[in-house]
Amino acid sequence: MIKRGKFIVFEGPDGCGKSTIAKMIRNELLDIEIDCVLTREPGGTKTGEKIRDILLNKDNIISASTEALLMASARAQHIEELIKPSLNLGKQVLCDRFVVSSLVYQGIGRNLGINRVEKLNEFAVDICPDLTIFFDLDYETALGRRNIRKTSDRMEDMDDDFHYKIHEGYKRIYSEYKEKYNIIRIDSSDKIEKVFCTAFDKVKEILEV
Ligand code: TMP
């Protein structure tokens, strides 16, 4: 019988470095011949990536509730089409963002309320991460990293107040929901190699390798 894979999620505010670390972890796992897929939200499937384009395109006017629904729609497709089938084949699934992003960005950032966004996601989600790594770094450093990027999307283009809310929102979700979503916090302000080593140790622990 195939042993079901583990579902590992990478979370944090824009500019926290999670996507770079997720890629490094994927490469390292493949090097040691551990079958894994790296995917992302919103996106991860053909349909989900189309929804991502709508969500992140600066020309689009999208209300807060529409935004939350589209995030959840892309997630529902992602779970059914990619995440669950991969886990059932024994692959380890590494996912750049998941439900916690909706709780923070839509629940707190857009003021929809954490409970309402969580309820909305109940319709789309029937799995829980085995591990969620929250990459935490100080607000100023994240801001600096965002500012040196040449392009920005509809979310990154939000004002500093919004991003500050997101920053504080992650800390709140971590303190109140860490058991529910299996969240651990990593200090992401260290050098990238150090952050990678800390994150990779946690991943190996969960994968028992
Ligand atoms: P990314 O730049 O990390 O790929 O994420 C895309 C943007 O989408 C990022 O600004 C966070 C946002 N987002 C939400 O607002 N809610 C969600 O549920 C997810 C998955 C992402």
GROMACS .gro file of C-alpha atoms and ligand atoms in nm:
model
  230
    1MET     CA    1   0.000   0.000   0.000
    2ILE     CA    2   0.127   0.350  -0.087
    3LYS     CA    3   0.204   0.570   0.214
    4ARG     CA    4   0.015   0.898   0.179
    5GLY     CA    5   0.243   1.199   0.131
    6LYS     CA    6   0.263   1.494   0.367
    7PHE     CA    7   0.117   1.835   0.296
    8ILE     CA    8   0.354   2.120   0.382
    9VAL     CA    9   0.257   2.486   0.346
   10PHE     CA   10   0.477   2.798   0.330
   11GLU     CA   11   0.324   3.119   0.462
   12GLY     CA   12   0.415   3.479   0.529
   13PRO     CA   13   0.373   3.837   0.410
   14ASP     CA   14   0.488   3.948   0.064
   15GLY     CA   15   0.868   3.978   0.067
   16CYS     CA   16   0.924   3.723   0.348
   17GLY     CA   17   1.133   3.493   0.125
   18LYS     CA   18   0.906   3.187   0.146
   19SER     CA   19   0.893   3.119  -0.230
   20THR     CA   20   1.273   3.111  -0.261
   21ILE     CA   21   1.305   2.878   0.038
   22ALA     CA   22   1.022   2.654  -0.093
   23LYS     CA   23   1.212   2.611  -0.423
   24MET     CA   24   1.535   2.532  -0.238
   25ILE     CA   25   1.354   2.269  -0.028
   26ARG     CA   26   1.195   2.113  -0.338
   27ASN     CA   27   1.537   2.089  -0.507
   28GLU     CA   28   1.701   1.942  -0.198
   29LEU     CA   29   1.424   1.679  -0.157
   30LEU     CA   30   1.452   1.579  -0.523
   31ASP     CA   31   1.831   1.550  -0.479
   32ILE     CA   32   1.779   1.295  -0.204
   33GLU     CA   33   1.519   1.119  -0.422
   34ILE     CA   34   1.210   1.216  -0.229
   35ASP     CA   35   0.922   1.253  -0.470
   36CYS     CA   36   0.758   1.591  -0.422
   37VAL     CA   37   0.564   1.861  -0.600
   38LEU     CA   38   0.593   2.233  -0.541
   39THR     CA   39   0.277   2.426  -0.611
   40ARG     CA   40   0.125   2.762  -0.521
   41GLU     CA   41  -0.192   2.952  -0.437
   42PRO     CA   42  -0.376   3.112  -0.588
   43GLY     CA   43  -0.294   2.884  -0.882
   44GLY     CA   44  -0.137   2.541  -0.915
   45THR     CA   45  -0.377   2.419  -1.185
   46LYS     CA   46  -0.464   2.553  -1.529
   47THR     CA   47  -0.796   2.685  -1.402
   48GLY     CA   48  -0.641   2.812  -1.079
   49GLU     CA   49  -0.372   3.003  -1.268
   50LYS     CA   50  -0.644   3.173  -1.475
   51ILE     CA   51  -0.816   3.275  -1.151
   52ARG     CA   52  -0.476   3.396  -1.025
   53ASP     CA   53  -0.442   3.619  -1.332
   54ILE     CA   54  -0.780   3.775  -1.259
   55LEU     CA   55  -0.694   3.823  -0.890
   56LEU     CA   56  -0.351   3.978  -0.941
   57ASN     CA   57  -0.414   4.190  -1.250
   58LYS     CA   58  -0.397   4.557  -1.149
   59ASP     CA   59  -0.662   4.655  -1.406
   60ASN     CA   60  -0.932   4.453  -1.233
   61ILE     CA   61  -1.173   4.599  -0.980
   62ILE     CA   62  -1.249   4.323  -0.730
   63SER     CA   63  -1.455   4.358  -0.414
   64ALA     CA   64  -1.332   4.201  -0.089
   65SER     CA   65  -1.594   3.926  -0.091
   66THR     CA   66  -1.530   3.847  -0.460
   67GLU     CA   67  -1.161   3.825  -0.380
   68ALA     CA   68  -1.225   3.580  -0.094
   69LEU     CA   69  -1.456   3.368  -0.314
   70LEU     CA   70  -1.208   3.356  -0.602
   71MET     CA   71  -0.925   3.257  -0.367
   72ALA     CA   72  -1.146   2.977  -0.232
   73SER     CA   73  -1.251   2.869  -0.585
   74ALA     CA   74  -0.892   2.838  -0.701
   75ARG     CA   75  -0.821   2.643  -0.380
   76ALA     CA   76  -1.109   2.400  -0.433
   77GLN     CA   77  -0.981   2.318  -0.781
   78HIS     CA   78  -0.625   2.290  -0.654
   79ILE     CA   79  -0.719   2.043  -0.381
   80GLU     CA   80  -0.931   1.821  -0.607
   81GLU     CA   81  -0.708   1.827  -0.914
   82LEU     CA   82  -0.358   1.836  -0.772
   83ILE     CA   83  -0.309   1.826  -0.395
   84LYS     CA   84  -0.517   1.523  -0.296
   85PRO     CA   85  -0.424   1.309  -0.600
   86SER     CA   86  -0.053   1.382  -0.540
   87LEU     CA   87  -0.077   1.297  -0.169
   88ASN     CA   88  -0.261   0.975  -0.254
   89LEU     CA   89   0.021   0.879  -0.493
   90GLY     CA   90   0.264   0.916  -0.201
   91LYS     CA   91   0.416   1.244  -0.319
   92GLN     CA   92   0.511   1.513  -0.070
   93VAL     CA   93   0.321   1.832  -0.153
   94LEU     CA   94   0.491   2.166  -0.089
   95CYS     CA   95   0.246   2.454  -0.124
   96ASP     CA   96   0.330   2.824  -0.139
   97ARG     CA   97   0.031   2.970   0.060
   98PHE     CA   98  -0.297   2.806   0.163
   99VAL     CA   99  -0.598   2.884   0.388
  100VAL     CA  100  -0.394   3.088   0.638
  101SER     CA  101  -0.328   3.343   0.358
  102SER     CA  102  -0.704   3.389   0.317
  103LEU     CA  103  -0.754   3.431   0.692
  104VAL     CA  104  -0.484   3.700   0.699
  105TYR     CA  105  -0.535   3.883   0.367
  106GLN     CA  106  -0.913   3.862   0.332
  107GLY     CA  107  -1.016   3.803   0.695
  108ILE     CA  108  -0.792   4.067   0.853
  109GLY     CA  109  -0.649   4.273   0.564
  110ARG     CA  110  -0.983   4.323   0.389
  111ASN     CA  111  -1.180   4.329   0.716
  112LEU     CA  112  -1.409   4.039   0.618
  113GLY     CA  113  -1.352   3.873   0.955
  114ILE     CA  114  -1.144   3.565   1.027
  115ASN     CA  115  -1.447   3.351   1.117
  116ARG     CA  116  -1.642   3.440   0.803
  117VAL     CA  117  -1.345   3.364   0.578
  118GLU     CA  118  -1.281   3.040   0.762
  119LYS     CA  119  -1.648   2.940   0.715
  120LEU     CA  120  -1.630   3.023   0.345
  121ASN     CA  121  -1.323   2.805   0.309
  122GLU     CA  122  -1.495   2.511   0.480
  123PHE     CA  123  -1.689   2.462   0.158
  124ALA     CA  124  -1.370   2.440  -0.049
  125VAL     CA  125  -1.128   2.266   0.184
  126ASP     CA  126  -1.128   1.916   0.328
  127ILE     CA  127  -0.760   1.876   0.414
  128CYS     CA  128  -0.531   2.031   0.672
  129PRO     CA  129  -0.157   2.091   0.633
  130ASP     CA  130   0.068   1.852   0.827
  131LEU     CA  131   0.298   2.150   0.869
  132THR     CA  132   0.266   2.522   0.799
  133ILE     CA  133   0.591   2.718   0.811
  134PHE     CA  134   0.534   3.086   0.883
  135PHE     CA  135   0.830   3.297   0.766
  136ASP     CA  136   0.832   3.592   1.001
  137LEU     CA  137   1.047   3.899   0.952
  138ASP     CA  138   1.026   4.258   1.062
  139TYR     CA  139   0.798   4.489   0.868
  140GLU     CA  140   1.076   4.725   0.748
  141THR     CA  141   1.284   4.443   0.596
  142ALA     CA  142   0.982   4.300   0.409
  143LEU     CA  143   0.897   4.650   0.285
  144GLY     CA  144   1.254   4.697   0.158
  145ARG     CA  145   1.242   4.364  -0.026
  146ARG     CA  146   0.909   4.450  -0.187
  147ASN     CA  147   1.036   4.792  -0.294
  148ILE     CA  148   1.332   4.655  -0.490
  149ARG     CA  149   1.106   4.436  -0.704
  150LYS     CA  150   1.069   4.569  -1.058
  151THR     CA  151   0.706   4.466  -1.099
  152SER     CA  152   0.417   4.449  -0.857
  153ASP     CA  153   0.070   4.295  -0.866
  154ARG     CA  154  -0.273   4.411  -0.745
  155MET     CA  155  -0.208   4.289  -0.391
  156GLU     CA  156   0.150   4.415  -0.364
  157ASP     CA  157   0.029   4.751  -0.490
  158MET     CA  158  -0.185   4.802  -0.180
  159ASP     CA  159  -0.074   5.083   0.052
  160ASP     CA  160   0.160   5.050   0.349
  161ASP     CA  161  -0.131   5.042   0.599
  162PHE     CA  162  -0.266   4.729   0.431
  163HIS     CA  163   0.074   4.558   0.435
  164TYR     CA  164   0.124   4.652   0.798
  165LYS     CA  165  -0.213   4.494   0.878
  166ILE     CA  166  -0.103   4.178   0.696
  167HIS     CA  167   0.220   4.175   0.891
  168GLU     CA  168   0.039   4.203   1.224
  169GLY     CA  169  -0.231   3.965   1.098
  170TYR     CA  170   0.018   3.683   1.051
  171LYS     CA  171   0.139   3.723   1.409
  172ARG     CA  172  -0.221   3.709   1.532
  173ILE     CA  173  -0.310   3.399   1.329
  174TYR     CA  174   0.009   3.234   1.448
  175SER     CA  175  -0.069   3.296   1.812
  176GLU     CA  176  -0.439   3.200   1.791
  177TYR     CA  177  -0.443   2.925   1.526
  178LYS     CA  178  -0.105   2.751   1.546
  179GLU     CA  179  -0.249   2.424   1.677
  180LYS     CA  180  -0.535   2.418   1.426
  181TYR     CA  181  -0.314   2.465   1.118
  182ASN     CA  182   0.006   2.308   1.259
  183ILE     CA  183   0.195   2.636   1.226
  184ILE     CA  184   0.555   2.683   1.328
  185ARG     CA  185   0.731   3.020   1.311
  186ILE     CA  186   1.076   3.075   1.160
  187ASP     CA  187   1.273   3.399   1.183
  188SER     CA  188   1.318   3.494   0.818
  189SER     CA  189   1.546   3.793   0.875
  190ASP     CA  190   1.856   3.571   0.901
  191LYS     CA  191   2.077   3.490   0.599
  192ILE     CA  192   1.893   3.281   0.340
  193GLU     CA  193   2.116   2.972   0.396
  194LYS     CA  194   2.035   2.977   0.768
  195VAL     CA  195   1.660   3.021   0.711
  196PHE     CA  196   1.672   2.737   0.459
  197CYS     CA  197   1.854   2.503   0.702
  198THR     CA  198   1.604   2.573   0.981
  199ALA     CA  199   1.307   2.519   0.748
  200PHE     CA  200   1.457   2.208   0.589
  201ASP     CA  201   1.517   2.050   0.933
  202LYS     CA  202   1.147   2.096   1.014
  203VAL     CA  203   1.045   1.946   0.680
  204LYS     CA  204   1.273   1.643   0.734
  205GLU     CA  205   1.125   1.596   1.081
  206ILE     CA  206   0.772   1.581   0.938
  207LEU     CA  207   0.879   1.353   0.652
  208GLU     CA  208   1.079   1.135   0.894
  209VAL     CA  209   1.388   1.137   0.670
  210TMP     P1  210   0.233   3.525  -0.398
  210TMP     O1  211   0.282   3.656  -0.449
  210TMP     O2  212   0.295   3.484  -0.270
  210TMP     O3  213   0.233   3.418  -0.503
  210TMP     O4  214   0.077   3.546  -0.358
  210TMP     C1  215  -0.008   3.617  -0.437
  210TMP     C2  216  -0.084   3.720  -0.360
  210TMP     O5  217  -0.212   3.669  -0.328
  210TMP     C3  218  -0.019   3.763  -0.228
  210TMP     O6  219  -0.022   3.905  -0.223
  210TMP     C4  220  -0.112   3.708  -0.123
  210TMP     C5  221  -0.244   3.696  -0.193
  210TMP     N1  222  -0.334   3.591  -0.140
  210TMP     C6  223  -0.448   3.627  -0.074
  210TMP     O7  224  -0.476   3.746  -0.058
  210TMP     N2  225  -0.530   3.529  -0.025
  210TMP     C7  226  -0.505   3.397  -0.043
  210TMP     O8  227  -0.581   3.310   0.003
  210TMP     C8  228  -0.384   3.360  -0.114
  210TMP     C9  229  -0.353   3.216  -0.136
  210TMP    C10  230  -0.302   3.460  -0.161
   0.00000   0.00000   0.00000
